[in-house]
Coordinates of C-alpha atoms in Angstrom, one line a residue:
X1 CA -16.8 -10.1 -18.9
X2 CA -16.1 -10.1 -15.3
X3 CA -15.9 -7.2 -12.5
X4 CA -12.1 -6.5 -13.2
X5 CA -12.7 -6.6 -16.8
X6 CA -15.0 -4.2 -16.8
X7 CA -13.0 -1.9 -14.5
X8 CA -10.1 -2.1 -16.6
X9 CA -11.5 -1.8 -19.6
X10 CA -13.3 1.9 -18.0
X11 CA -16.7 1.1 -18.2
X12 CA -17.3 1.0 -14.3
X13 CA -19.5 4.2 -14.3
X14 CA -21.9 1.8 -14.8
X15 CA -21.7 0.9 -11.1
X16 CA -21.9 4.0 -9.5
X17 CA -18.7 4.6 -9.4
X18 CA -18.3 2.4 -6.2
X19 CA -14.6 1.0 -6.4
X20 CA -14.3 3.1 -9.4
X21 CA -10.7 3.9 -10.9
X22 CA -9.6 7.3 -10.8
X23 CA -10.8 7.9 -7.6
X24 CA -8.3 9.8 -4.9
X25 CA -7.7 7.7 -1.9
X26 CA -10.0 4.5 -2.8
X27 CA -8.2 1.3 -3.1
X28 CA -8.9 -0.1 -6.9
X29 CA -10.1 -3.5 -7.4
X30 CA -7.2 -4.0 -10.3
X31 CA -5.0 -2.4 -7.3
X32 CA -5.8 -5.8 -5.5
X33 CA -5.5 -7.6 -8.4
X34 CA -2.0 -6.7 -9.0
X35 CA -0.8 -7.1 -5.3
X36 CA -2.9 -10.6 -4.9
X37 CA -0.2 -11.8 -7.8
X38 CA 3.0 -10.2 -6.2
X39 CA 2.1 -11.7 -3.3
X40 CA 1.5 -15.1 -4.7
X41 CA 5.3 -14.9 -6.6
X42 CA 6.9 -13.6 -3.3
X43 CA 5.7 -16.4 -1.3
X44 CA 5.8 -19.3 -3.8
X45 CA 8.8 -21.5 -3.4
X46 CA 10.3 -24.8 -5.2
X47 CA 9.0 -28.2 -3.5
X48 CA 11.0 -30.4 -5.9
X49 CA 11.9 -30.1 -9.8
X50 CA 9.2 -29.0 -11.9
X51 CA 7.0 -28.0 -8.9
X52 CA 6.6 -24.6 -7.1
X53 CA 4.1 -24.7 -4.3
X54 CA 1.9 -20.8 -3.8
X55 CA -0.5 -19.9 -1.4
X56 CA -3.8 -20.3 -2.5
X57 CA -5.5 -18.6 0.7
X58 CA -6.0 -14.6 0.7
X59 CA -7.1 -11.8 2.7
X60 CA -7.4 -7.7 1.7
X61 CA -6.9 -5.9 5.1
X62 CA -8.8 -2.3 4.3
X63 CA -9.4 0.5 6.1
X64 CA -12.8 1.4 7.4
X65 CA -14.4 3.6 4.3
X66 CA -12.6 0.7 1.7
X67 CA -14.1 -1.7 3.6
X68 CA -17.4 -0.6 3.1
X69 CA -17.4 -0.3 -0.8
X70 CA -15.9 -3.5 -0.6
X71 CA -18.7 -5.0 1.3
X72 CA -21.0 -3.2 -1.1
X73 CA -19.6 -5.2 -4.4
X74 CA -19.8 -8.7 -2.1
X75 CA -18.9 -12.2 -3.2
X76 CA -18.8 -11.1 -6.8
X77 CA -15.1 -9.3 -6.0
X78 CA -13.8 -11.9 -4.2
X79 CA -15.0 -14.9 -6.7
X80 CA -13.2 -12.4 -9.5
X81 CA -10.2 -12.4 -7.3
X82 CA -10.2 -15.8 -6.6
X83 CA -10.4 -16.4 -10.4
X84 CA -7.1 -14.1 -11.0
X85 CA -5.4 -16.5 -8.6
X86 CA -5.9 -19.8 -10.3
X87 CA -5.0 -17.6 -13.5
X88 CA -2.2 -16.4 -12.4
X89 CA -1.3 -19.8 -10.6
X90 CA -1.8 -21.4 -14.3
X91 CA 0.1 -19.0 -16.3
X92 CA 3.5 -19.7 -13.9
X93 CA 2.6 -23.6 -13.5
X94 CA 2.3 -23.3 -9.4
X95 CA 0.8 -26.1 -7.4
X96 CA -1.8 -25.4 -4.8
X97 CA -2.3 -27.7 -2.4
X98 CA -6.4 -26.3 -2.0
X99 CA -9.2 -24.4 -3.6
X100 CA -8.7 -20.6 -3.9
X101 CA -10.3 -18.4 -0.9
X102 CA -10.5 -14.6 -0.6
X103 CA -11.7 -12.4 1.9
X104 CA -11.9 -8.9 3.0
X105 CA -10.6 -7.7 6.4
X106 CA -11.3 -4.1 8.2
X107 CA -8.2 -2.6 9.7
X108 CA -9.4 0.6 11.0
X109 CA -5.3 1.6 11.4
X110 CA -5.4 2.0 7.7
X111 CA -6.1 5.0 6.3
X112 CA -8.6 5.2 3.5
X113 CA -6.2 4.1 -0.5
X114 CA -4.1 1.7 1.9
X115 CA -4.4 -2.1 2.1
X116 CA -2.4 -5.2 2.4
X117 CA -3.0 -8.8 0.9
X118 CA -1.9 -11.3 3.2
X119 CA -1.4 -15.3 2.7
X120 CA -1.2 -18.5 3.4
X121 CA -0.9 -22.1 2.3
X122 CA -4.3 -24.6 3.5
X123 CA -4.1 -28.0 1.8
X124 CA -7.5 -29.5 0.3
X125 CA -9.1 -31.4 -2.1
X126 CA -7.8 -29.2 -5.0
X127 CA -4.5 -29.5 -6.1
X128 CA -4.0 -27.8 -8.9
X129 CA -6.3 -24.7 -10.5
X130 CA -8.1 -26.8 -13.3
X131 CA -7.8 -25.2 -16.6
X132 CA -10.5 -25.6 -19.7
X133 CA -9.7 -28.1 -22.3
X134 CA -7.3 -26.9 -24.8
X135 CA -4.8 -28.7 -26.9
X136 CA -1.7 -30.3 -25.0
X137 CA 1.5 -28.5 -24.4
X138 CA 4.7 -29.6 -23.7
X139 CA 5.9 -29.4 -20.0
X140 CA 7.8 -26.8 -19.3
X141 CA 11.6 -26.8 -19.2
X142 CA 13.7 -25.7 -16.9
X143 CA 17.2 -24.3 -17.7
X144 CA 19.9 -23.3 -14.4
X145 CA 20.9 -20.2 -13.7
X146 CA 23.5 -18.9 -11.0
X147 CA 21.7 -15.7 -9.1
X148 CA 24.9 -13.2 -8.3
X149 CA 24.1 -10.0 -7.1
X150 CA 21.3 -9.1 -8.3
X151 CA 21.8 -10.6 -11.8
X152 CA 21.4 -13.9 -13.6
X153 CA 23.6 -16.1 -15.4
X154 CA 22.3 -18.7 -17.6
X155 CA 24.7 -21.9 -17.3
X156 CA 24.4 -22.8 -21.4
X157 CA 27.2 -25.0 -21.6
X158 CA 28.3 -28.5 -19.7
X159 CA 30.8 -26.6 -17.9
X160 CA 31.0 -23.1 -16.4
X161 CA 34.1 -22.0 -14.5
X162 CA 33.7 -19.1 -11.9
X163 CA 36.9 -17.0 -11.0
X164 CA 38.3 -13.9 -10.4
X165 CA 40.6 -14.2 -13.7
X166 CA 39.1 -12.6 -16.6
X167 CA 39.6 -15.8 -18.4
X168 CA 36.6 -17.4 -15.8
X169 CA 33.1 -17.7 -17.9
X170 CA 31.8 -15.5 -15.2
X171 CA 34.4 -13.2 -13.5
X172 CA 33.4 -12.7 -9.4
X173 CA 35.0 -9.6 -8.1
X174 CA 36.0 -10.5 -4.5
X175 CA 39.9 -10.8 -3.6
X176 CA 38.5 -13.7 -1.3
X177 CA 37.8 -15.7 -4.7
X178 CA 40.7 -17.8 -6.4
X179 CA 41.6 -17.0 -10.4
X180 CA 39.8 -20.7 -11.3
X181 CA 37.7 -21.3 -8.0
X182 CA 35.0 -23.4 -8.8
X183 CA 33.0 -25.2 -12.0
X184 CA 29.6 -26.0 -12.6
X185 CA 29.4 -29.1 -14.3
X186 CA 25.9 -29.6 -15.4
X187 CA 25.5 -33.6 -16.9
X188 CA 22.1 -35.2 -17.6
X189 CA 19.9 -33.0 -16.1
X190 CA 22.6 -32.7 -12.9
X191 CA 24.2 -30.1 -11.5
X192 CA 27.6 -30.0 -9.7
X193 CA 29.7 -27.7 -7.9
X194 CA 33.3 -28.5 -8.4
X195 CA 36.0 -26.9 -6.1
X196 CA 39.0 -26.3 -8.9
X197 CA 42.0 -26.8 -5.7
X198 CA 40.6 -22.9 -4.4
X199 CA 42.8 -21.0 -1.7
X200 CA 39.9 -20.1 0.6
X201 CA 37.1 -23.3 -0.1
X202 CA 34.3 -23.2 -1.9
X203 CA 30.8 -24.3 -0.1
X204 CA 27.6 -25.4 -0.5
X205 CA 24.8 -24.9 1.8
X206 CA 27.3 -23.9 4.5
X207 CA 29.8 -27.5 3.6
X208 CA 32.7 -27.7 2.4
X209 CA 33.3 -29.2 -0.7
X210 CA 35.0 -31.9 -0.8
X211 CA 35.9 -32.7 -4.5
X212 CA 32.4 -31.9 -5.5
X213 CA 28.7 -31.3 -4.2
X214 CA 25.0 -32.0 -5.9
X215 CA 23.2 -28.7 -6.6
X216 CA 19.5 -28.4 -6.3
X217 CA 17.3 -25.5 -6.9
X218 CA 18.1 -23.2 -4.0
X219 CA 21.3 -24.4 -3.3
X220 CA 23.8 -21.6 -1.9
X221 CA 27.4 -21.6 -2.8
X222 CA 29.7 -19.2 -0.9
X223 CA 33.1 -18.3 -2.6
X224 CA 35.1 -15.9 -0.4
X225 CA 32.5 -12.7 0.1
X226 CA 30.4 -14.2 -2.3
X227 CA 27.3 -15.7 -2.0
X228 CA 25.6 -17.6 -5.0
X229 CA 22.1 -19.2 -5.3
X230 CA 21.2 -21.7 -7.6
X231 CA 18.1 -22.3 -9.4
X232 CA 16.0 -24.2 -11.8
X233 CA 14.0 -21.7 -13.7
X234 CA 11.9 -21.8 -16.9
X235 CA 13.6 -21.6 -19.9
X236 CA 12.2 -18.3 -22.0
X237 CA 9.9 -18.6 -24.1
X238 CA 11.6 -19.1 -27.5
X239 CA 15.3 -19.0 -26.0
X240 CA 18.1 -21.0 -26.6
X241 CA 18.9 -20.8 -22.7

């Protein structure tokens, strides 16, 4: 059972309490734990289809009296740390270009229960976080989805027309936005943006399209007011999408 086990699991009075959870204005190991993923999924991005690069390089910036319990639980925090990364890393199939590092920083403009976890990408030997043997899965598949707003749209069907009629398959709201602006056509694996003859253009990284345009993950479409991203996500687990 590792450190963060153990801490989670409340047994860390056997340690003195140092780092222990409950405790007013000390940063919590799990604490780092948590942000040390957040920051991995803000900062990862799609490289190509099926592959999302993360940062597999991390500091914890602490102030001067976290910094010192830190110091007193050593290399064994940050190996624990290190092994939530590749975890994590594993659970969301990201690629990292090297082996996993993690360090501790003193900021003495931090005041004691505040922190930061910072990244960054260094390429090495290690490409991917290796994984004990277990039984083969299938690769994961990805399904797209239009980002709106705030919300997501699964595109289930070959064809998706976007509009401001309430006929469209998904209605936009903007009086900049034709009745039948623009379809998604999605063939083979493909994905195209089709202009349906729109007042006001429809366009696709900042072009116009002309007839249609190829969609990749991250592609922006702008319809009137609206912008639109596109993506290639995993499909749920046990979804139809």
């Amino acid at each position: 059972m590792g450190l963060l086990d153990r801490l989670e699991r409340g047994i860390e009075k056997a340690v003195h309490g140092v780092f222990s959870t409950g405790s007013k204005g000390q940063v919590q190991p799990v604490e780092i734990a948590s942000r040390l993923r957040r920051e991995m999924d803000h900062k990862a991005f799609a490289i190509s289809q099926g592959r999302t690069l993360a940062p597999n390089v991390f500091e914890a910036h602490l102030s001067d009296a976290d910094f010192e319990r830190a110091r007193e639980w050593g290399e064994a925090l940050a190996e624990e740390l290190c092994d939530v990364a590749v975890k994590h890393a594993r659970s969301q199939s990201y690629t990292l270009q090297g082996a996993v590092r993690f360090s501790f920083r003193n900021d003495s403009a931090l005041r004691a229960g505040e922190f930061e976890v910072v990244s960054r990408t260094e390429k090495g030997e290690a490409r991917r976080p290796t994984a004990p043997p277990a039984p083969s899965r299938a690769p994961v598949r990805l399904t797209p989805v239009l980002e709106i707003e705030g919300q997501r749209y699964s595109l289930n069907s070959e064809s998706v027309v976007l509009g401001r009629s309430s006929e469209a398959d998904i209605v936009v709201d903007d009086t900049g936005v034709s009745r039948r602006h623009l379809e998604i056509r999605v063939e083979a694996g493909e994905a195209r943006a089709v202009d349906l003859g729109s007042t006001n253009g429809s366009y696709v990284n900042g072009q116009r399209v002309q007839g249609s345009a190829e969609l990749r993950d991250g592609s922006t479409i702008s319809m009137g007011r609206t912008k639109i991203v596109f993506r290639m996500l995993p499909a749920p687990r046990g979804g139809n999408a």
